Amino acid sequence: LQKRAEERELEAARLRVAGAVVELGYGVRAAFYALQAAEQRLAFAQRALDALAAGRDAALALVEAGNVPRLNAASQVAGYERARITVADLELE
């Protein structure tokens, strides 16, 4: 009887370990996919930041030439600065 009880305890321990291994594998996989998603969001935000930087530079050049009101350029600069904040937040993530 004692041997059977010990065998059942051993089997229960094996199943607990197997469950922990599966749970760990799931956690690692979920963390990996979360990292990939964060890296892709960051890359997209950086591309958007580059595009907004070009727009900002063009708007400032047009203001200097006198072809665009300062308010329009300020909107471009504000959009660029918002994108910089977004990129910084994503880098922290």
Short mmCIF file of C-alpha atoms in Angstrom, two decimals:
data_model
loop_
_atom_site.label_atom_id
_atom_site.label_comp_id
_atom_site.label_asym_id
_atom_site.label_seq_id
_atom_site.Cartn_x
_atom_site.Cartn_y
_atom_site.Cartn_z
CA LEU A 1 0.00 0.00 0.00
CA GLN A 2 2.82 2.36 0.86
CA LYS A 3 4.54 1.65 -2.45
CA ARG A 4 1.35 2.42 -4.38
CA ALA A 5 0.85 5.63 -2.43
CA GLU A 6 4.42 6.69 -3.16
CA GLU A 7 3.99 5.85 -6.86
CA ARG A 8 0.86 8.01 -6.97
CA GLU A 9 2.68 10.85 -5.22
CA LEU A 10 5.54 10.52 -7.72
CA GLU A 11 3.11 10.58 -10.63
CA ALA A 12 1.38 13.65 -9.18
CA ALA A 13 4.76 15.36 -8.83
CA ARG A 14 5.60 14.49 -12.44
CA LEU A 15 2.31 15.96 -13.61
CA ARG A 16 2.88 19.13 -11.57
CA VAL A 17 6.33 19.53 -13.12
CA ALA A 18 4.97 18.88 -16.60
CA GLY A 19 2.27 21.51 -16.00
CA ALA A 20 4.88 24.00 -14.81
CA VAL A 21 7.00 23.34 -17.91
CA VAL A 22 4.01 23.89 -20.21
CA GLU A 23 3.08 27.07 -18.32
CA LEU A 24 6.65 28.36 -18.56
CA GLY A 25 6.73 27.61 -22.29
CA TYR A 26 3.48 29.50 -22.76
CA GLY A 27 4.82 32.47 -20.80
CA VAL A 28 8.01 32.56 -22.84
CA ARG A 29 6.10 32.36 -26.10
CA ALA A 30 3.70 35.13 -25.05
CA ALA A 31 6.64 37.35 -23.99
CA PHE A 32 8.39 36.68 -27.31
CA TYR A 33 5.34 37.71 -29.32
CA ALA A 34 4.83 40.78 -27.15
CA LEU A 35 8.45 41.77 -27.80
CA GLN A 36 8.06 41.28 -31.54
CA ALA A 37 4.91 43.40 -31.56
CA ALA A 38 6.62 46.16 -29.56
CA GLU A 39 9.59 46.16 -31.93
CA GLN A 40 7.28 46.43 -34.94
CA ARG A 41 5.31 49.28 -33.35
CA LEU A 42 8.59 51.09 -32.63
CA ALA A 43 9.85 50.60 -36.20
CA PHE A 44 6.57 51.92 -37.60
CA ALA A 45 6.64 54.94 -35.27
CA GLN A 46 10.24 55.69 -36.25
CA ARG A 47 9.33 55.63 -39.95
CA ALA A 48 6.42 57.96 -39.23
CA LEU A 49 8.78 60.22 -37.26
CA ASP A 50 11.16 60.36 -40.23
CA ALA A 51 8.31 61.34 -42.54
CA LEU A 52 7.09 64.00 -40.11
CA ALA A 53 10.63 65.36 -39.79
CA ALA A 54 10.75 65.82 -43.55
CA GLY A 55 7.39 67.58 -43.48
CA ARG A 56 8.51 69.79 -40.61
CA ASP A 57 11.72 70.74 -42.41
CA ALA A 58 9.83 71.52 -45.61
CA ALA A 59 7.27 73.63 -43.75
CA LEU A 60 10.01 75.60 -41.97
CA ALA A 61 11.77 76.19 -45.28
CA LEU A 62 8.51 77.43 -46.81
CA VAL A 63 7.99 79.79 -43.86
CA GLU A 64 11.47 81.21 -44.37
CA ALA A 65 10.66 81.72 -48.04
CA GLY A 66 7.44 83.47 -47.06
CA ASN A 67 5.18 81.01 -48.89
CA VAL A 68 3.43 79.45 -45.88
CA PRO A 69 1.96 81.04 -42.75
CA ARG A 70 3.77 80.32 -39.49
CA LEU A 71 0.67 78.59 -38.11
CA ASN A 72 0.87 75.89 -40.77
CA ALA A 73 4.53 75.30 -39.94
CA ALA A 74 3.72 75.24 -36.24
CA SER A 75 1.20 72.45 -36.91
CA GLN A 76 3.90 70.45 -38.67
CA VAL A 77 6.33 71.02 -35.80
CA ALA A 78 3.69 70.02 -33.24
CA GLY A 79 2.94 66.81 -35.15
CA TYR A 80 6.63 66.00 -35.27
CA GLU A 81 7.00 66.61 -31.52
CA ARG A 82 4.00 64.39 -30.75
CA ALA A 83 5.58 61.65 -32.85
CA ARG A 84 8.85 62.06 -30.95
CA ILE A 85 6.97 61.52 -27.69
CA THR A 86 5.31 58.42 -29.13
CA VAL A 87 8.67 57.01 -30.23
CA ALA A 88 10.16 57.72 -26.80
CA ASP A 89 7.24 55.95 -25.11
CA LEU A 90 7.62 52.94 -27.38
CA GLU A 91 11.36 52.81 -26.73
CA LEU A 92 10.64 52.69 -23.01
CA GLU A 93 8.14 49.91 -23.57
#
